[in-house]
Amino acid sequence: MRIGVPGEEGATPHHPHPPADGRDHAHGGAHGHGHDSHDTHEHGRAGDGDATVTLEQRVLAKNELLAEENRAWLAERGVVAVNLMSSPGSGKTTLLERTVRDLSGRREVAVVEGDQETMLDADRIKRAGCAVVQVNTGAGCHLDAGMVRGALTALRPSPGSLVLVENVGNLVCPALFDLGEQSKVVIISVTEGSDKPLKYPYMFAAADLVLINKIDLLPHVDFDVDQCVRYARSVSPGLRVLTVSATTGEGMDDWYAWVARQYGPDAQAPVAAAR
């Protein structure tokens, strides 16, 4: 893992895959190759399944402890953190850029960018006008609570501010790791299949909100919004779903109203009904 700030000397990312503490971690069946720096990993062999599961549980238990520390750290400062998860190409960074521009006049916003390589997204967010810290995970396929704690320490968000966490783009591993955030949001786009909730049920079961992005493209693609919503709610009944276009701005006020509600019933923002 490397944490970098746009413009900072020596911020060129690299991707070591070192153990954070010199211990091993295992691959369980729930997530696969490509992660991560929170522990080393150990591949299970025939007959060592129990050991693999035990090590996987240790990794997740360690993450849970760090996530609770993050949650307390954020609560002490009145900071709301929202974890944004999606597959690559959903328009997540574009949505973040617009959100930063639109909300910065109402509340201080900061961003934690998670990606395997480059500072490209962090540079975009900085140009949008907010503080940002980039976490490069190398071969890692998700952020974990320890990475986010390091980013928060570097970011130093102001009391009462909003921290948006852009997780590494995939619909599997990020669902497994609690970051200490207040809410999890899944972003899918109409250029993807409307059956994503059925293919990646753990992600949608973990989510507090689904944003269906790029609805300006609906006339040109074969995407059934109502079917996607039904699929999502078959995984998580009552799941909130909003349709938005980060490009045109359609539906974004509903998203901002949902964000405002994360601060509690006294939040000052128009409340729009989720789909």
Short mmCIF file of N, CA and C in Angstrom, two decimals, residues 32-157:
data_model
loop_
_atom_site.label_atom_id
_atom_site.label_comp_id
_atom_site.label_asym_id
_atom_site.label_seq_id
_atom_site.Cartn_x
_atom_site.Cartn_y
_atom_site.Cartn_z
N GLY A 32 -10.68 -13.78 -3.88
CA GLY A 32 -9.63 -14.50 -4.56
C GLY A 32 -8.33 -13.76 -4.62
N HIS A 33 -7.61 -13.95 -5.70
CA HIS A 33 -6.29 -13.38 -5.86
C HIS A 33 -6.34 -11.88 -5.92
N GLY A 34 -5.15 -11.31 -5.78
CA GLY A 34 -5.05 -9.90 -6.03
C GLY A 34 -5.20 -9.04 -4.79
N HIS A 35 -5.26 -9.54 -3.66
CA HIS A 35 -5.24 -8.75 -2.46
C HIS A 35 -4.17 -9.29 -1.56
N ASP A 36 -3.65 -8.62 -0.71
CA ASP A 36 -3.68 -7.25 -0.37
C ASP A 36 -2.57 -7.02 0.58
N SER A 37 -2.43 -5.86 1.09
CA SER A 37 -1.28 -5.60 1.93
C SER A 37 -1.61 -5.66 3.41
N HIS A 38 -2.79 -6.10 3.76
CA HIS A 38 -3.12 -6.12 5.18
C HIS A 38 -2.48 -7.30 5.89
N ASP A 39 -2.11 -8.30 5.18
CA ASP A 39 -1.45 -9.47 5.71
C ASP A 39 -0.84 -10.20 4.52
N THR A 40 0.09 -11.07 4.77
CA THR A 40 0.55 -11.91 3.67
C THR A 40 -0.50 -12.96 3.41
N HIS A 41 -0.35 -13.73 2.34
CA HIS A 41 -1.36 -14.73 2.12
C HIS A 41 -0.80 -16.11 1.93
N GLU A 42 -1.62 -17.07 2.19
CA GLU A 42 -1.22 -18.46 2.17
C GLU A 42 -2.28 -19.23 1.40
N HIS A 43 -1.86 -19.94 0.40
CA HIS A 43 -2.82 -20.67 -0.39
C HIS A 43 -3.12 -22.02 0.25
N GLY A 44 -4.40 -22.31 0.33
CA GLY A 44 -4.80 -23.56 0.92
C GLY A 44 -4.46 -24.74 0.02
N ARG A 45 -4.14 -25.85 0.60
CA ARG A 45 -3.91 -27.07 -0.14
C ARG A 45 -4.95 -28.08 0.28
N ALA A 46 -5.07 -29.12 -0.50
CA ALA A 46 -6.03 -30.15 -0.15
C ALA A 46 -5.75 -30.64 1.26
N GLY A 47 -6.76 -30.63 2.08
CA GLY A 47 -6.62 -31.13 3.42
C GLY A 47 -6.31 -30.07 4.45
N ASP A 48 -6.00 -28.84 4.03
CA ASP A 48 -5.71 -27.81 5.03
C ASP A 48 -6.81 -26.75 5.06
N GLY A 49 -8.00 -27.15 4.69
CA GLY A 49 -9.11 -26.20 4.63
C GLY A 49 -9.40 -25.54 5.96
N ASP A 50 -9.33 -26.29 7.04
CA ASP A 50 -9.62 -25.72 8.35
C ASP A 50 -8.63 -24.60 8.69
N ALA A 51 -7.35 -24.84 8.38
CA ALA A 51 -6.34 -23.82 8.66
C ALA A 51 -6.57 -22.58 7.82
N THR A 52 -6.98 -22.79 6.55
CA THR A 52 -7.25 -21.67 5.67
C THR A 52 -8.38 -20.82 6.21
N VAL A 53 -9.46 -21.47 6.61
CA VAL A 53 -10.60 -20.74 7.14
C VAL A 53 -10.22 -20.00 8.42
N THR A 54 -9.44 -20.64 9.26
CA THR A 54 -9.04 -20.01 10.51
C THR A 54 -8.23 -18.75 10.27
N LEU A 55 -7.28 -18.82 9.33
CA LEU A 55 -6.47 -17.65 9.03
C LEU A 55 -7.31 -16.55 8.41
N GLU A 56 -8.25 -16.94 7.53
CA GLU A 56 -9.13 -15.94 6.93
C GLU A 56 -9.94 -15.22 8.00
N GLN A 57 -10.42 -15.98 8.97
CA GLN A 57 -11.19 -15.39 10.06
C GLN A 57 -10.33 -14.42 10.86
N ARG A 58 -9.05 -14.76 11.03
CA ARG A 58 -8.15 -13.87 11.77
C ARG A 58 -7.96 -12.56 11.02
N VAL A 59 -7.81 -12.64 9.70
CA VAL A 59 -7.65 -11.43 8.90
C VAL A 59 -8.86 -10.53 9.05
N LEU A 60 -10.05 -11.13 8.92
CA LEU A 60 -11.27 -10.33 9.00
C LEU A 60 -11.49 -9.80 10.41
N ALA A 61 -11.12 -10.60 11.42
CA ALA A 61 -11.28 -10.14 12.80
C ALA A 61 -10.38 -8.94 13.08
N LYS A 62 -9.15 -9.01 12.59
CA LYS A 62 -8.24 -7.87 12.74
C LYS A 62 -8.80 -6.63 12.07
N ASN A 63 -9.36 -6.83 10.87
CA ASN A 63 -9.96 -5.70 10.16
C ASN A 63 -11.14 -5.12 10.94
N GLU A 64 -11.95 -5.99 11.53
CA GLU A 64 -13.11 -5.52 12.29
C GLU A 64 -12.68 -4.63 13.45
N LEU A 65 -11.61 -5.01 14.13
CA LEU A 65 -11.13 -4.20 15.25
C LEU A 65 -10.68 -2.82 14.77
N LEU A 66 -9.95 -2.79 13.67
CA LEU A 66 -9.50 -1.51 13.12
C LEU A 66 -10.69 -0.68 12.64
N ALA A 67 -11.69 -1.35 12.07
CA ALA A 67 -12.89 -0.64 11.60
C ALA A 67 -13.62 0.02 12.76
N GLU A 68 -13.70 -0.68 13.88
CA GLU A 68 -14.36 -0.09 15.05
C GLU A 68 -13.59 1.13 15.54
N GLU A 69 -12.26 1.06 15.48
CA GLU A 69 -11.46 2.22 15.87
C GLU A 69 -11.72 3.40 14.92
N ASN A 70 -11.80 3.09 13.63
CA ASN A 70 -12.12 4.15 12.66
C ASN A 70 -13.48 4.77 12.95
N ARG A 71 -14.46 3.91 13.26
CA ARG A 71 -15.83 4.39 13.50
C ARG A 71 -15.84 5.35 14.70
N ALA A 72 -15.10 4.97 15.74
CA ALA A 72 -15.05 5.83 16.93
C ALA A 72 -14.32 7.14 16.61
N TRP A 73 -13.24 7.03 15.86
CA TRP A 73 -12.45 8.22 15.47
C TRP A 73 -13.31 9.20 14.69
N LEU A 74 -14.08 8.70 13.75
CA LEU A 74 -14.96 9.55 12.94
C LEU A 74 -16.08 10.13 13.78
N ALA A 75 -16.68 9.31 14.65
CA ALA A 75 -17.80 9.78 15.47
C ALA A 75 -17.37 10.89 16.42
N GLU A 76 -16.18 10.77 16.97
CA GLU A 76 -15.67 11.81 17.88
C GLU A 76 -15.60 13.17 17.19
N ARG A 77 -15.40 13.15 15.89
CA ARG A 77 -15.23 14.39 15.14
C ARG A 77 -16.50 14.78 14.37
N GLY A 78 -17.53 13.96 14.48
CA GLY A 78 -18.77 14.25 13.74
C GLY A 78 -18.60 14.16 12.24
N VAL A 79 -17.64 13.33 11.81
CA VAL A 79 -17.37 13.17 10.37
C VAL A 79 -18.16 11.99 9.85
N VAL A 80 -18.87 12.17 8.74
CA VAL A 80 -19.59 11.09 8.09
C VAL A 80 -18.73 10.55 6.94
N ALA A 81 -18.49 9.25 6.94
CA ALA A 81 -17.72 8.61 5.87
C ALA A 81 -18.64 7.66 5.09
N VAL A 82 -18.62 7.79 3.78
CA VAL A 82 -19.44 6.96 2.90
C VAL A 82 -18.51 6.20 1.96
N ASN A 83 -18.66 4.89 1.92
CA ASN A 83 -17.83 4.00 1.11
C ASN A 83 -18.51 3.73 -0.22
N LEU A 84 -17.91 4.20 -1.32
CA LEU A 84 -18.47 4.05 -2.66
C LEU A 84 -17.81 2.87 -3.36
N MET A 85 -18.61 1.92 -3.79
CA MET A 85 -18.10 0.69 -4.40
C MET A 85 -18.78 0.47 -5.76
N SER A 86 -18.02 -0.07 -6.69
CA SER A 86 -18.58 -0.31 -8.02
C SER A 86 -17.63 -1.18 -8.82
N SER A 87 -18.08 -1.61 -9.97
CA SER A 87 -17.16 -2.22 -10.93
C SER A 87 -16.46 -1.10 -11.69
N PRO A 88 -15.34 -1.40 -12.36
CA PRO A 88 -14.67 -0.36 -13.16
C PRO A 88 -15.60 0.13 -14.27
N GLY A 89 -15.57 1.43 -14.52
CA GLY A 89 -16.33 1.98 -15.62
C GLY A 89 -17.76 2.39 -15.30
N SER A 90 -18.13 2.36 -14.04
CA SER A 90 -19.50 2.72 -13.67
C SER A 90 -19.71 4.23 -13.65
N GLY A 91 -18.63 4.99 -13.74
CA GLY A 91 -18.73 6.44 -13.64
C GLY A 91 -18.58 6.94 -12.21
N LYS A 92 -17.94 6.15 -11.39
CA LYS A 92 -17.82 6.49 -9.96
C LYS A 92 -17.00 7.78 -9.76
N THR A 93 -15.88 7.90 -10.45
CA THR A 93 -15.05 9.09 -10.27
C THR A 93 -15.75 10.34 -10.82
N THR A 94 -16.45 10.19 -11.93
CA THR A 94 -17.21 11.31 -12.48
C THR A 94 -18.29 11.74 -11.49
N LEU A 95 -18.95 10.78 -10.88
CA LEU A 95 -19.97 11.10 -9.87
C LEU A 95 -19.34 11.82 -8.68
N LEU A 96 -18.14 11.36 -8.28
CA LEU A 96 -17.45 12.01 -7.17
C LEU A 96 -17.08 13.45 -7.52
N GLU A 97 -16.57 13.66 -8.73
CA GLU A 97 -16.20 15.01 -9.13
C GLU A 97 -17.39 15.95 -9.04
N ARG A 98 -18.52 15.50 -9.56
CA ARG A 98 -19.71 16.37 -9.55
C ARG A 98 -20.19 16.60 -8.12
N THR A 99 -20.13 15.54 -7.32
CA THR A 99 -20.57 15.66 -5.92
C THR A 99 -19.70 16.66 -5.17
N VAL A 100 -18.39 16.59 -5.37
CA VAL A 100 -17.48 17.54 -4.71
C VAL A 100 -17.82 18.96 -5.12
N ARG A 101 -18.01 19.17 -6.41
CA ARG A 101 -18.30 20.53 -6.89
C ARG A 101 -19.62 21.05 -6.34
N ASP A 102 -20.63 20.18 -6.29
CA ASP A 102 -21.96 20.63 -5.88
C ASP A 102 -22.11 20.77 -4.37
N LEU A 103 -21.39 19.94 -3.61
CA LEU A 103 -21.59 19.95 -2.15
C LEU A 103 -20.58 20.83 -1.42
N SER A 104 -19.51 21.20 -2.07
CA SER A 104 -18.46 21.93 -1.36
C SER A 104 -18.95 23.25 -0.78
N GLY A 105 -19.95 23.84 -1.39
CA GLY A 105 -20.50 25.09 -0.85
C GLY A 105 -21.40 24.87 0.34
N ARG A 106 -21.81 23.63 0.57
CA ARG A 106 -22.72 23.33 1.68
C ARG A 106 -21.99 22.72 2.86
N ARG A 107 -20.96 21.93 2.57
CA ARG A 107 -20.26 21.21 3.63
C ARG A 107 -18.86 20.86 3.14
N GLU A 108 -17.88 20.85 4.04
CA GLU A 108 -16.53 20.48 3.63
C GLU A 108 -16.50 19.01 3.23
N VAL A 109 -15.92 18.75 2.08
CA VAL A 109 -15.85 17.39 1.54
C VAL A 109 -14.38 17.01 1.34
N ALA A 110 -14.05 15.79 1.66
CA ALA A 110 -12.71 15.26 1.38
C ALA A 110 -12.88 13.84 0.82
N VAL A 111 -11.87 13.38 0.11
CA VAL A 111 -12.00 12.11 -0.59
C VAL A 111 -10.78 11.22 -0.31
N VAL A 112 -11.04 9.96 -0.07
CA VAL A 112 -10.00 8.92 -0.04
C VAL A 112 -10.15 8.12 -1.33
N GLU A 113 -9.11 8.15 -2.16
CA GLU A 113 -9.14 7.44 -3.43
C GLU A 113 -8.43 6.10 -3.30
N GLY A 114 -9.11 5.03 -3.63
CA GLY A 114 -8.48 3.72 -3.63
C GLY A 114 -8.37 3.19 -5.04
N ASP A 115 -7.18 2.78 -5.40
CA ASP A 115 -6.96 2.24 -6.74
C ASP A 115 -5.69 1.40 -6.69
N GLN A 116 -5.54 0.52 -7.66
CA GLN A 116 -4.33 -0.29 -7.66
C GLN A 116 -3.10 0.51 -8.07
N GLU A 117 -3.24 1.34 -9.08
CA GLU A 117 -2.11 2.09 -9.61
C GLU A 117 -2.52 3.52 -9.93
N THR A 118 -1.55 4.36 -10.13
CA THR A 118 -1.63 5.74 -10.62
C THR A 118 -2.27 6.71 -9.63
N MET A 119 -2.05 7.99 -9.92
CA MET A 119 -2.67 9.08 -9.17
C MET A 119 -3.75 9.76 -10.01
N LEU A 120 -4.16 9.12 -11.10
CA LEU A 120 -5.04 9.79 -12.06
C LEU A 120 -6.35 10.24 -11.44
N ASP A 121 -7.01 9.35 -10.70
CA ASP A 121 -8.30 9.72 -10.12
C ASP A 121 -8.13 10.78 -9.03
N ALA A 122 -7.07 10.65 -8.23
CA ALA A 122 -6.83 11.65 -7.18
C ALA A 122 -6.58 13.02 -7.79
N ASP A 123 -5.87 13.06 -8.90
CA ASP A 123 -5.63 14.35 -9.57
C ASP A 123 -6.95 14.95 -10.06
N ARG A 124 -7.84 14.11 -10.57
CA ARG A 124 -9.15 14.60 -11.02
C ARG A 124 -9.94 15.19 -9.85
N ILE A 125 -9.91 14.46 -8.73
CA ILE A 125 -10.67 14.94 -7.57
C ILE A 125 -10.08 16.24 -7.03
N LYS A 126 -8.76 16.34 -7.01
CA LYS A 126 -8.14 17.58 -6.55
C LYS A 126 -8.57 18.75 -7.42
N ARG A 127 -8.62 18.53 -8.73
CA ARG A 127 -9.05 19.61 -9.62
C ARG A 127 -10.50 19.99 -9.40
N ALA A 128 -11.29 19.03 -8.88
CA ALA A 128 -12.70 19.32 -8.58
C ALA A 128 -12.82 20.23 -7.37
N GLY A 129 -11.75 20.29 -6.54
CA GLY A 129 -11.75 21.30 -5.49
C GLY A 129 -11.83 20.82 -4.07
N CYS A 130 -11.28 19.63 -3.78
CA CYS A 130 -11.28 19.21 -2.38
C CYS A 130 -9.99 18.48 -2.04
N ALA A 131 -9.78 18.30 -0.75
CA ALA A 131 -8.62 17.54 -0.29
C ALA A 131 -8.82 16.07 -0.64
N VAL A 132 -7.73 15.43 -1.04
CA VAL A 132 -7.82 14.03 -1.45
C VAL A 132 -6.53 13.32 -1.09
N VAL A 133 -6.64 12.08 -0.69
CA VAL A 133 -5.50 11.21 -0.44
C VAL A 133 -5.69 9.95 -1.27
N GLN A 134 -4.64 9.57 -1.97
CA GLN A 134 -4.69 8.38 -2.81
C GLN A 134 -4.08 7.20 -2.07
N VAL A 135 -4.76 6.08 -2.08
CA VAL A 135 -4.21 4.83 -1.55
C VAL A 135 -4.06 3.87 -2.71
N ASN A 136 -2.82 3.54 -3.06
CA ASN A 136 -2.57 2.55 -4.11
C ASN A 136 -2.35 1.20 -3.45
N THR A 137 -3.14 0.24 -3.86
CA THR A 137 -3.12 -1.07 -3.21
C THR A 137 -2.23 -2.07 -3.93
N GLY A 138 -1.59 -1.66 -5.05
CA GLY A 138 -0.81 -2.62 -5.80
C GLY A 138 -1.70 -3.72 -6.34
N ALA A 139 -1.40 -4.96 -6.00
CA ALA A 139 -2.22 -6.07 -6.47
C ALA A 139 -3.50 -6.23 -5.66
N GLY A 140 -3.65 -5.42 -4.61
CA GLY A 140 -4.82 -5.54 -3.75
C GLY A 140 -6.11 -5.14 -4.46
N CYS A 141 -7.18 -5.84 -4.16
CA CYS A 141 -8.45 -5.64 -4.86
C CYS A 141 -9.48 -4.88 -4.02
N HIS A 142 -9.07 -4.32 -2.89
CA HIS A 142 -10.00 -3.60 -2.04
C HIS A 142 -9.23 -2.77 -1.04
N LEU A 143 -9.89 -1.81 -0.43
CA LEU A 143 -9.35 -1.10 0.72
C LEU A 143 -9.72 -1.87 1.98
N ASP A 144 -8.88 -1.76 3.00
CA ASP A 144 -9.26 -2.32 4.29
C ASP A 144 -9.20 -1.21 5.34
N ALA A 145 -9.59 -1.56 6.56
CA ALA A 145 -9.73 -0.53 7.60
C ALA A 145 -8.39 0.11 7.94
N GLY A 146 -7.30 -0.66 7.91
CA GLY A 146 -6.00 -0.10 8.21
C GLY A 146 -5.57 0.93 7.17
N MET A 147 -5.84 0.63 5.89
CA MET A 147 -5.51 1.59 4.83
C MET A 147 -6.29 2.89 5.01
N VAL A 148 -7.58 2.75 5.33
CA VAL A 148 -8.41 3.95 5.49
C VAL A 148 -7.96 4.76 6.70
N ARG A 149 -7.56 4.09 7.77
CA ARG A 149 -7.07 4.83 8.93
C ARG A 149 -5.83 5.65 8.55
N GLY A 150 -4.92 5.05 7.80
CA GLY A 150 -3.75 5.80 7.35
C GLY A 150 -4.12 7.00 6.50
N ALA A 151 -5.12 6.80 5.63
CA ALA A 151 -5.56 7.89 4.77
C ALA A 151 -6.22 9.00 5.58
N LEU A 152 -7.03 8.62 6.58
CA LEU A 152 -7.69 9.63 7.41
C LEU A 152 -6.66 10.44 8.20
N THR A 153 -5.64 9.76 8.67
CA THR A 153 -4.59 10.46 9.42
C THR A 153 -3.91 11.50 8.52
N ALA A 154 -3.67 11.12 7.26
CA ALA A 154 -3.05 12.06 6.32
C ALA A 154 -4.01 13.17 5.91
N LEU A 155 -5.29 12.81 5.80
CA LEU A 155 -6.30 13.75 5.30
C LEU A 155 -6.72 14.78 6.35
N ARG A 156 -6.82 14.33 7.62
CA ARG A 156 -7.24 15.18 8.74
C ARG A 156 -8.53 15.93 8.43
N PRO A 157 -9.63 15.22 8.19
CA PRO A 157 -10.89 15.90 7.88
C PRO A 157 -11.38 16.76 9.03
#
